[in-house]
Amino acid sequence: MRTFGGRRAVAHASAWLVLSVPLLVGCTGALDQAHSVQTRLGRIEQVADASVTTPTDQRAAAIAVGYTGVATARELSRLLAAIDRVADAADYPPYRLDLRPAQAPGDDLVVDDSFIGSEVEPTVLASWLTVTAALLGDVGYSYEPGHESITVDSGAAIGHDVGEASRVGYGFRDTTWTFADEGTEFVVSGRVSPTDVLLFQGVQRSVASETLPAPARTWRLERRSDHVLLDLDVGLAGDPVPPERLTVARYADDVERLVTAALDAVRVASLPVWLRLHHRTDAGDDVFGYWVSGQAPVRGRDRLVRGWDQWLATLARSHAS
């Protein structure tokens, strides 16, 4: 996130300029201040635990609170206001706030002090409570002006969580959802739509199928507003295959079935497609194929000149006809 802080930032700017003079005293004072804030936060009824981080010249101030006994957005808003009153009373600098429900410590809402009492607060808090109640995975929800990200560590429940996110129907232009299952990720801009669910299900069923001679070991699917990106980590017979041996002549037949399945799966989105093929080698990650619909292959991208980019473009054209 960007630098945290809002309404108190200007008031504290001049103080930060002179911190270097009484360094030891300032450090001790900051520690005492953080301890005082933490102690006072612990007296709030809904606060199960609290941690207050002392700011330094390399790290912003941060407050982490585990809360309990909060069931509605209005109750959570009152808790935020109580936390902010404690920080204000101690003249605590602009801070990041991490909120975690005590009964689900894997969930985490991250805002800054300028969020508290803002006009967007009721909507975001209501969404936070709805999403954490509906999804099985751990939810990391981060909000800042102009952008919010909702990351769901779903594991094997990723299909369930994608479907439930669609049912919830939350999201704006600046919302980014990310659903993760170990090395596999599905990223959605805006709301998760029923079409996104079909897109995810189609890719999940096809590209990792054990019937493929070269299935995707992991994959990343992104549905943006103007395109779909599908990144496939291709598993090949004889792994690891040195990059110079990963040629069209040797592996085209195996990779073709994977690419055809992928193109069929992403068609439901009715958006331009970006397709990226990579392969793990002893020397690192080898991006051996890249195709963007409607664009010619970029000359010089593959320094080994193996021909996969042109092969992808030709295969995609024939598959579309």
CSV table of N, CA and C in Angstrom, one decimal, residues 91-237:
chain,number,residue,atom,x,y,z
A,91,ASP,N,-1.8,11.4,20.8
A,91,ASP,CA,-1.1,12.1,19.7
A,91,ASP,C,-0.2,11.2,18.9
A,92,TYR,N,-0.7,10.0,18.6
A,92,TYR,CA,0.0,9.0,17.9
A,92,TYR,C,0.0,9.4,16.4
A,93,PRO,N,1.2,9.1,15.7
A,93,PRO,CA,1.3,9.6,14.3
A,93,PRO,C,0.4,8.7,13.4
A,94,PRO,N,0.3,9.2,12.1
A,94,PRO,CA,-0.5,8.4,11.2
A,94,PRO,C,-0.1,7.0,11.1
A,95,TYR,N,-1.1,6.1,11.1
A,95,TYR,CA,-0.8,4.7,11.3
A,95,TYR,C,-1.6,3.8,10.3
A,96,ARG,N,-1.1,2.6,10.1
A,96,ARG,CA,-1.8,1.5,9.5
A,96,ARG,C,-2.5,0.7,10.5
A,97,LEU,N,-3.7,0.3,10.2
A,97,LEU,CA,-4.5,-0.5,11.1
A,97,LEU,C,-4.8,-1.9,10.5
A,98,ASP,N,-4.4,-2.9,11.3
A,98,ASP,CA,-4.7,-4.3,10.9
A,98,ASP,C,-5.8,-4.8,11.9
A,99,LEU,N,-6.9,-5.3,11.3
A,99,LEU,CA,-8.0,-5.8,12.1
A,99,LEU,C,-8.2,-7.3,11.9
A,100,ARG,N,-8.2,-8.1,12.9
A,100,ARG,CA,-8.4,-9.5,12.7
A,100,ARG,C,-9.4,-10.0,13.7
A,101,PRO,N,-10.5,-10.7,13.2
A,101,PRO,CA,-11.4,-11.3,14.2
A,101,PRO,C,-10.8,-12.4,15.0
A,102,ALA,N,-11.0,-12.4,16.3
A,102,ALA,CA,-10.3,-13.4,17.1
A,102,ALA,C,-10.7,-14.8,16.8
A,103,GLN,N,-11.9,-15.0,16.3
A,103,GLN,CA,-12.4,-16.4,16.0
A,103,GLN,C,-11.9,-16.8,14.6
A,104,ALA,N,-11.3,-15.9,13.8
A,104,ALA,CA,-10.8,-16.3,12.5
A,104,ALA,C,-9.5,-15.5,12.3
A,105,PRO,N,-8.4,-15.8,13.0
A,105,PRO,CA,-7.2,-15.0,12.9
A,105,PRO,C,-6.5,-15.0,11.5
A,106,GLY,N,-6.9,-15.9,10.6
A,106,GLY,CA,-6.3,-15.8,9.3
A,106,GLY,C,-6.9,-14.7,8.4
A,107,ASP,N,-8.0,-14.2,8.8
A,107,ASP,CA,-8.6,-13.0,8.1
A,107,ASP,C,-8.0,-11.7,8.6
A,108,ASP,N,-7.8,-10.8,7.7
A,108,ASP,CA,-7.1,-9.5,8.0
A,108,ASP,C,-7.6,-8.4,7.2
A,109,LEU,N,-8.1,-7.4,7.8
A,109,LEU,CA,-8.6,-6.1,7.2
A,109,LEU,C,-7.5,-5.1,7.4
A,110,VAL,N,-7.0,-4.5,6.4
A,110,VAL,CA,-5.9,-3.4,6.5
A,110,VAL,C,-6.4,-2.1,5.9
A,111,VAL,N,-6.4,-1.1,6.8
A,111,VAL,CA,-6.8,0.3,6.3
A,111,VAL,C,-5.8,1.2,6.9
A,112,ASP,N,-6.0,2.5,6.8
A,112,ASP,CA,-5.2,3.5,7.5
A,112,ASP,C,-6.1,4.4,8.3
A,113,ASP,N,-5.5,5.3,9.1
A,113,ASP,CA,-6.3,6.1,10.0
A,113,ASP,C,-7.2,7.1,9.2
A,114,SER,N,-6.9,7.4,8.0
A,114,SER,CA,-7.8,8.3,7.2
A,114,SER,C,-9.1,7.6,6.8
A,115,PHE,N,-9.1,6.3,6.8
A,115,PHE,CA,-10.3,5.5,6.5
A,115,PHE,C,-11.4,5.7,7.5
A,116,ILE,N,-11.0,5.8,8.8
A,116,ILE,CA,-11.9,5.8,9.9
A,116,ILE,C,-12.8,7.0,9.8
A,117,GLY,N,-14.1,6.8,9.8
A,117,GLY,CA,-15.1,7.9,9.7
A,117,GLY,C,-15.3,8.5,8.3
A,118,SER,N,-14.6,7.9,7.3
A,118,SER,CA,-14.8,8.3,5.9
A,118,SER,C,-16.1,7.9,5.3
A,119,GLU,N,-16.5,8.4,4.2
A,119,GLU,CA,-17.8,8.1,3.6
A,119,GLU,C,-17.8,6.7,3.0
A,120,VAL,N,-16.7,6.1,2.8
A,120,VAL,CA,-16.6,4.7,2.2
A,120,VAL,C,-16.6,3.7,3.3
A,121,GLU,N,-16.4,4.1,4.6
A,121,GLU,CA,-16.2,3.2,5.7
A,121,GLU,C,-17.4,2.2,5.8
A,122,PRO,N,-18.7,2.6,5.8
A,122,PRO,CA,-19.8,1.7,5.9
A,122,PRO,C,-19.8,0.6,4.8
A,123,THR,N,-19.6,1.0,3.6
A,123,THR,CA,-19.6,0.0,2.5
A,123,THR,C,-18.5,-1.0,2.6
A,124,VAL,N,-17.3,-0.5,2.9
A,124,VAL,CA,-16.2,-1.5,3.0
A,124,VAL,C,-16.3,-2.4,4.2
A,125,LEU,N,-16.8,-1.9,5.3
A,125,LEU,CA,-16.9,-2.7,6.5
A,125,LEU,C,-18.0,-3.8,6.3
A,126,ALA,N,-19.1,-3.4,5.6
A,126,ALA,CA,-20.2,-4.3,5.3
A,126,ALA,C,-19.7,-5.4,4.4
A,127,SER,N,-18.9,-5.0,3.4
A,127,SER,CA,-18.3,-6.0,2.5
A,127,SER,C,-17.4,-6.9,3.2
A,128,TRP,N,-16.6,-6.4,4.1
A,128,TRP,CA,-15.6,-7.2,4.8
A,128,TRP,C,-16.3,-8.3,5.6
A,129,LEU,N,-17.4,-7.9,6.3
A,129,LEU,CA,-18.1,-8.9,7.1
A,129,LEU,C,-18.9,-9.9,6.2
A,130,THR,N,-19.4,-9.5,5.1
A,130,THR,CA,-20.1,-10.4,4.2
A,130,THR,C,-19.1,-11.4,3.6
A,131,VAL,N,-18.0,-10.9,3.1
A,131,VAL,CA,-17.0,-11.8,2.4
A,131,VAL,C,-16.5,-12.8,3.4
A,132,THR,N,-16.1,-12.4,4.6
A,132,THR,CA,-15.5,-13.3,5.5
A,132,THR,C,-16.5,-14.4,6.0
A,133,ALA,N,-17.7,-14.0,6.0
A,133,ALA,CA,-18.8,-15.0,6.4
A,133,ALA,C,-19.1,-16.0,5.3
A,134,ALA,N,-18.9,-15.5,4.0
A,134,ALA,CA,-19.3,-16.4,2.9
A,134,ALA,C,-18.2,-17.3,2.4
A,135,LEU,N,-16.9,-16.9,2.5
A,135,LEU,CA,-15.8,-17.6,1.9
A,135,LEU,C,-15.2,-18.5,2.9
A,136,LEU,N,-14.7,-19.6,2.5
A,136,LEU,CA,-14.0,-20.6,3.3
A,136,LEU,C,-12.5,-20.3,3.6
A,137,GLY,N,-11.9,-19.7,2.6
A,137,GLY,CA,-10.5,-19.4,2.7
A,137,GLY,C,-10.2,-18.2,3.6
A,138,ASP,N,-8.9,-18.0,4.0
A,138,ASP,CA,-8.5,-16.8,4.7
A,138,ASP,C,-8.6,-15.6,3.8
A,139,VAL,N,-9.1,-14.5,4.3
A,139,VAL,CA,-9.4,-13.3,3.5
A,139,VAL,C,-8.4,-12.2,4.0
A,140,GLY,N,-7.6,-11.7,3.0
A,140,GLY,CA,-6.8,-10.5,3.3
A,140,GLY,C,-7.5,-9.4,2.5
A,141,TYR,N,-8.0,-8.4,3.2
A,141,TYR,CA,-8.8,-7.3,2.6
A,141,TYR,C,-8.0,-6.0,2.9
A,142,SER,N,-7.5,-5.4,1.8
A,142,SER,CA,-6.7,-4.1,2.0
A,142,SER,C,-7.4,-3.0,1.2
A,143,TYR,N,-7.7,-1.9,1.9
A,143,TYR,CA,-8.3,-0.8,1.3
A,143,TYR,C,-7.5,0.5,1.4
A,144,GLU,N,-7.3,1.2,0.3
A,144,GLU,CA,-6.8,2.5,0.4
A,144,GLU,C,-7.5,3.4,-0.7
A,145,PRO,N,-7.5,4.7,-0.6
A,145,PRO,CA,-8.3,5.5,-1.6
A,145,PRO,C,-7.8,5.2,-3.0
A,146,GLY,N,-8.8,4.8,-3.8
A,146,GLY,CA,-8.5,4.5,-5.2
A,146,GLY,C,-8.3,3.1,-5.5
A,147,HIS,N,-8.1,2.2,-4.5
A,147,HIS,CA,-7.9,0.8,-4.8
A,147,HIS,C,-8.2,0.0,-3.6
A,148,GLU,N,-8.8,-1.2,-3.8
A,148,GLU,CA,-8.9,-2.2,-2.7
A,148,GLU,C,-8.6,-3.6,-3.3
A,149,SER,N,-8.0,-4.4,-2.5
A,149,SER,CA,-7.7,-5.7,-3.0
A,149,SER,C,-8.2,-6.7,-2.0
A,150,ILE,N,-8.8,-7.8,-2.5
A,150,ILE,CA,-9.3,-8.9,-1.6
A,150,ILE,C,-8.7,-10.2,-2.1
A,151,THR,N,-7.8,-10.7,-1.2
A,151,THR,CA,-7.0,-11.9,-1.5
A,151,THR,C,-7.6,-13.0,-0.6
A,152,VAL,N,-7.9,-14.1,-1.3
A,152,VAL,CA,-8.5,-15.3,-0.6
A,152,VAL,C,-7.6,-16.5,-0.8
A,153,ASP,N,-7.0,-16.9,0.3
A,153,ASP,CA,-6.2,-18.1,0.3
A,153,ASP,C,-7.1,-19.3,0.5
A,154,SER,N,-7.7,-19.8,-0.6
A,154,SER,CA,-8.8,-20.8,-0.6
A,154,SER,C,-8.3,-22.2,-0.4
A,155,GLY,N,-7.1,-22.5,-0.9
A,155,GLY,CA,-6.7,-23.9,-1.0
A,155,GLY,C,-7.7,-24.7,-1.9
A,156,ALA,N,-8.0,-25.9,-1.4
A,156,ALA,CA,-8.9,-26.8,-2.2
A,156,ALA,C,-10.3,-26.3,-2.4
A,157,ALA,N,-10.6,-25.3,-1.6
A,157,ALA,CA,-12.0,-24.7,-1.7
A,157,ALA,C,-12.1,-23.5,-2.7
A,158,ILE,N,-11.1,-23.4,-3.5
A,158,ILE,CA,-11.0,-22.3,-4.4
A,158,ILE,C,-12.3,-22.2,-5.3
A,159,GLY,N,-12.8,-23.3,-5.8
A,159,GLY,CA,-13.9,-23.3,-6.7
A,159,GLY,C,-15.2,-22.8,-5.9
A,160,HIS,N,-15.3,-23.2,-4.7
A,160,HIS,CA,-16.4,-22.8,-3.8
A,160,HIS,C,-16.3,-21.3,-3.6
A,161,ASP,N,-15.1,-20.8,-3.3
A,161,ASP,CA,-15.0,-19.4,-3.0
A,161,ASP,C,-15.2,-18.5,-4.2
A,162,VAL,N,-14.8,-18.9,-5.4
A,162,VAL,CA,-15.1,-18.1,-6.6
A,162,VAL,C,-16.6,-18.0,-6.8
A,163,GLY,N,-17.3,-19.1,-6.6
A,163,GLY,CA,-18.7,-19.1,-6.8
A,163,GLY,C,-19.4,-18.2,-5.8
A,164,GLU,N,-19.0,-18.3,-4.5
A,164,GLU,CA,-19.6,-17.5,-3.5
A,164,GLU,C,-19.3,-16.0,-3.7
A,165,ALA,N,-18.1,-15.7,-4.1
A,165,ALA,CA,-17.8,-14.3,-4.4
A,165,ALA,C,-18.7,-13.7,-5.5
A,166,SER,N,-19.0,-14.6,-6.5
A,166,SER,CA,-20.0,-14.1,-7.5
A,166,SER,C,-21.4,-13.9,-6.9
A,167,ARG,N,-21.8,-14.8,-6.0
A,167,ARG,CA,-23.1,-14.6,-5.4
A,167,ARG,C,-23.2,-13.4,-4.5
A,168,VAL,N,-22.1,-13.1,-3.8
A,168,VAL,CA,-22.0,-11.8,-3.0
A,168,VAL,C,-22.2,-10.6,-3.9
A,169,GLY,N,-21.6,-10.6,-5.1
A,169,GLY,CA,-21.7,-9.5,-6.1
A,169,GLY,C,-21.1,-8.2,-5.7
A,170,TYR,N,-20.0,-8.3,-4.9
A,170,TYR,CA,-19.3,-7.0,-4.5
A,170,TYR,C,-18.1,-6.7,-5.4
A,171,GLY,N,-17.9,-5.4,-5.6
A,171,GLY,CA,-16.8,-5.0,-6.4
A,171,GLY,C,-17.0,-3.8,-7.2
A,172,PHE,N,-16.0,-3.0,-7.4
A,172,PHE,CA,-16.1,-1.7,-8.1
A,172,PHE,C,-14.9,-1.7,-9.1
A,173,ARG,N,-14.8,-0.7,-9.9
A,173,ARG,CA,-13.7,-0.6,-10.9
A,173,ARG,C,-12.4,-0.8,-10.3
A,174,ASP,N,-12.2,-0.3,-9.1
A,174,ASP,CA,-10.9,-0.3,-8.4
A,174,ASP,C,-10.7,-1.5,-7.5
A,175,THR,N,-11.6,-2.5,-7.6
A,175,THR,CA,-11.5,-3.7,-6.7
A,175,THR,C,-10.8,-4.8,-7.5
A,176,THR,N,-9.8,-5.5,-6.8
A,176,THR,CA,-9.1,-6.6,-7.4
A,176,THR,C,-9.3,-7.8,-6.5
A,177,TRP,N,-9.9,-8.9,-7.0
A,177,TRP,CA,-10.0,-10.2,-6.2
A,177,TRP,C,-8.9,-11.1,-6.7
A,178,THR,N,-8.3,-11.8,-5.7
A,178,THR,CA,-7.3,-12.8,-6.0
A,178,THR,C,-7.6,-14.1,-5.2
A,179,PHE,N,-7.9,-15.2,-5.9
A,179,PHE,CA,-8.2,-16.5,-5.2
A,179,PHE,C,-6.9,-17.4,-5.4
A,180,ALA,N,-6.4,-18.0,-4.4
A,180,ALA,CA,-5.2,-18.7,-4.5
A,180,ALA,C,-5.4,-20.1,-3.9
A,181,ASP,N,-4.7,-21.1,-4.6
A,181,ASP,CA,-4.6,-22.5,-4.2
A,181,ASP,C,-3.2,-22.9,-4.4
A,182,GLU,N,-2.3,-22.7,-3.4
A,182,GLU,CA,-0.9,-23.0,-3.6
A,182,GLU,C,-0.4,-22.2,-4.8
A,183,GLY,N,0.1,-22.9,-5.8
A,183,GLY,CA,0.7,-22.1,-6.9
A,183,GLY,C,-0.3,-21.6,-8.0
A,184,THR,N,-1.6,-21.9,-7.8
A,184,THR,CA,-2.6,-21.5,-8.8
A,184,THR,C,-3.3,-20.3,-8.3
A,185,GLU,N,-3.6,-19.3,-9.2
A,185,GLU,CA,-4.3,-18.1,-8.8
A,185,GLU,C,-5.3,-17.7,-9.9
A,186,PHE,N,-6.4,-17.1,-9.4
A,186,PHE,CA,-7.4,-16.5,-10.3
A,186,PHE,C,-7.6,-15.1,-9.9
A,187,VAL,N,-7.4,-14.1,-10.8
A,187,VAL,CA,-7.5,-12.7,-10.5
A,187,VAL,C,-8.6,-12.1,-11.3
A,188,VAL,N,-9.4,-11.3,-10.6
A,188,VAL,CA,-10.6,-10.7,-11.2
A,188,VAL,C,-10.6,-9.2,-10.9
A,189,SER,N,-10.8,-8.4,-11.9
A,189,SER,CA,-11.0,-6.9,-11.7
A,189,SER,C,-12.4,-6.6,-11.6
A,190,GLY,N,-12.8,-5.9,-10.6
A,190,GLY,CA,-14.2,-5.5,-10.4
A,190,GLY,C,-15.0,-6.6,-9.7
A,191,ARG,N,-16.2,-6.8,-10.1
A,191,ARG,CA,-17.1,-7.8,-9.5
A,191,ARG,C,-16.8,-9.2,-10.1
A,192,VAL,N,-16.9,-10.2,-9.3
A,192,VAL,CA,-16.8,-11.6,-9.8
A,192,VAL,C,-18.2,-11.9,-10.4
A,193,SER,N,-18.2,-12.1,-11.7
A,193,SER,CA,-19.5,-12.4,-12.4
A,193,SER,C,-19.8,-13.8,-12.6
A,194,PRO,N,-21.0,-14.2,-12.9
A,194,PRO,CA,-21.2,-15.6,-13.3
A,194,PRO,C,-20.4,-16.1,-14.5
A,195,THR,N,-20.1,-15.2,-15.4
A,195,THR,CA,-19.2,-15.6,-16.5
A,195,THR,C,-17.8,-15.9,-16.0
A,196,ASP,N,-17.3,-15.1,-15.0
A,196,ASP,CA,-16.0,-15.4,-14.4
A,196,ASP,C,-16.0,-16.8,-13.8
A,197,VAL,N,-17.1,-17.2,-13.1
A,197,VAL,CA,-17.2,-18.5,-12.6
A,197,VAL,C,-17.0,-19.6,-13.7
A,198,LEU,N,-17.7,-19.4,-14.8
A,198,LEU,CA,-17.6,-20.3,-15.9
A,198,LEU,C,-16.1,-20.3,-16.5
A,199,LEU,N,-15.6,-19.1,-16.5
A,199,LEU,CA,-14.2,-19.0,-17.0
A,199,LEU,C,-13.2,-19.8,-16.1
A,200,PHE,N,-13.3,-19.6,-14.8
A,200,PHE,CA,-12.5,-20.3,-13.9
A,200,PHE,C,-12.7,-21.8,-14.0
A,201,GLN,N,-13.9,-22.2,-14.0
A,201,GLN,CA,-14.2,-23.7,-14.0
A,201,GLN,C,-13.7,-24.3,-15.3
A,202,GLY,N,-13.8,-23.6,-16.4
A,202,GLY,CA,-13.3,-24.2,-17.7
A,202,GLY,C,-11.8,-24.3,-17.7
A,203,VAL,N,-11.1,-23.3,-17.2
A,203,VAL,CA,-9.7,-23.4,-17.1
A,203,VAL,C,-9.2,-24.5,-16.1
A,204,GLN,N,-9.9,-24.5,-15.0
A,204,GLN,CA,-9.5,-25.5,-13.9
A,204,GLN,C,-9.7,-27.0,-14.4
A,205,ARG,N,-10.8,-27.2,-15.2
A,205,ARG,CA,-11.0,-28.6,-15.7
A,205,ARG,C,-10.1,-29.0,-16.8
A,206,SER,N,-9.6,-28.0,-17.6
A,206,SER,CA,-8.9,-28.4,-18.8
A,206,SER,C,-7.4,-28.4,-18.7
A,207,VAL,N,-6.8,-27.3,-18.2
A,207,VAL,CA,-5.4,-27.1,-18.4
A,207,VAL,C,-4.6,-28.0,-17.5
A,208,ALA,N,-5.2,-28.5,-16.4
A,208,ALA,CA,-4.4,-29.4,-15.5
A,208,ALA,C,-4.8,-30.8,-15.6
A,209,SER,N,-5.6,-31.2,-16.6
A,209,SER,CA,-6.1,-32.5,-16.8
A,209,SER,C,-5.0,-33.5,-16.9
A,210,GLU,N,-5.1,-34.6,-16.2
A,210,GLU,CA,-4.0,-35.7,-16.3
A,210,GLU,C,-4.0,-36.4,-17.6
A,211,THR,N,-5.1,-36.2,-18.4
A,211,THR,CA,-5.1,-36.8,-19.8
A,211,THR,C,-4.2,-36.1,-20.8
A,212,LEU,N,-3.7,-34.9,-20.4
A,212,LEU,CA,-2.9,-34.1,-21.3
A,212,LEU,C,-1.4,-34.6,-21.2
A,213,PRO,N,-0.7,-34.7,-22.3
A,213,PRO,CA,0.7,-35.1,-22.3
A,213,PRO,C,1.6,-34.1,-21.7
A,214,ALA,N,1.1,-32.8,-21.7
A,214,ALA,CA,1.9,-31.7,-21.1
A,214,ALA,C,0.9,-30.8,-20.3
A,215,PRO,N,0.4,-31.2,-19.2
A,215,PRO,CA,-0.5,-30.4,-18.4
A,215,PRO,C,0.2,-29.2,-17.7
A,216,ALA,N,-0.6,-28.3,-17.3
A,216,ALA,CA,-0.1,-27.2,-16.5
A,216,ALA,C,0.0,-27.6,-15.0
A,217,ARG,N,1.2,-27.5,-14.5
A,217,ARG,CA,1.5,-27.9,-13.1
A,217,ARG,C,0.8,-26.9,-12.2
A,218,THR,N,0.9,-25.6,-12.5
A,218,THR,CA,0.2,-24.5,-11.9
A,218,THR,C,-0.2,-23.5,-12.9
A,219,TRP,N,-1.1,-22.6,-12.6
A,219,TRP,CA,-1.5,-21.6,-13.6
A,219,TRP,C,-2.0,-20.4,-12.9
A,220,ARG,N,-2.0,-19.3,-13.6
A,220,ARG,CA,-2.5,-18.0,-13.2
A,220,ARG,C,-3.4,-17.5,-14.3
A,221,LEU,N,-4.6,-17.2,-13.9
A,221,LEU,CA,-5.7,-16.7,-14.8
A,221,LEU,C,-6.1,-15.3,-14.3
A,222,GLU,N,-6.0,-14.3,-15.2
A,222,GLU,CA,-6.4,-12.9,-14.8
A,222,GLU,C,-7.5,-12.5,-15.8
A,223,ARG,N,-8.7,-12.1,-15.2
A,223,ARG,CA,-9.7,-11.5,-16.0
A,223,ARG,C,-9.7,-10.0,-15.7
A,224,ARG,N,-9.2,-9.2,-16.6
A,224,ARG,CA,-9.1,-7.8,-16.5
A,224,ARG,C,-10.3,-7.2,-17.3
A,225,SER,N,-10.4,-5.9,-17.2
A,225,SER,CA,-11.6,-5.2,-17.9
A,225,SER,C,-11.5,-5.3,-19.4
A,226,ASP,N,-10.2,-5.4,-19.9
A,226,ASP,CA,-10.1,-5.4,-21.4
A,226,ASP,C,-9.4,-6.6,-22.0
A,227,HIS,N,-9.0,-7.6,-21.1
A,227,HIS,CA,-8.4,-8.8,-21.7
A,227,HIS,C,-8.4,-10.0,-20.6
A,228,VAL,N,-8.0,-11.1,-21.1
A,228,VAL,CA,-7.8,-12.3,-20.2
A,228,VAL,C,-6.4,-12.7,-20.4
A,229,LEU,N,-5.7,-12.9,-19.3
A,229,LEU,CA,-4.3,-13.4,-19.3
A,229,LEU,C,-4.3,-14.8,-18.7
A,230,LEU,N,-3.7,-15.8,-19.4
A,230,LEU,CA,-3.6,-17.1,-18.9
A,230,LEU,C,-2.1,-17.5,-18.9
A,231,ASP,N,-1.5,-17.7,-17.7
A,231,ASP,CA,-0.1,-18.0,-17.6
A,231,ASP,C,0.0,-19.5,-17.2
A,232,LEU,N,0.6,-20.3,-18.0
A,232,LEU,CA,0.7,-21.8,-17.7
A,232,LEU,C,2.1,-22.2,-17.4
A,233,ASP,N,2.2,-22.9,-16.3
A,233,ASP,CA,3.5,-23.5,-16.0
A,233,ASP,C,3.4,-25.0,-16.5
A,234,VAL,N,4.1,-25.2,-17.7
A,234,VAL,CA,3.9,-26.4,-18.4
A,234,VAL,C,4.8,-27.5,-17.9
A,235,GLY,N,4.2,-28.7,-17.6
A,235,GLY,CA,4.9,-29.8,-17.3
A,235,GLY,C,5.2,-30.7,-18.5
A,236,LEU,N,6.5,-31.0,-18.7
A,236,LEU,CA,6.9,-31.8,-19.9
A,236,LEU,C,7.5,-33.1,-19.5
A,237,ALA,N,7.3,-34.1,-20.4
A,237,ALA,CA,8.0,-35.4,-20.2
A,237,ALA,C,9.5,-35.2,-20.3
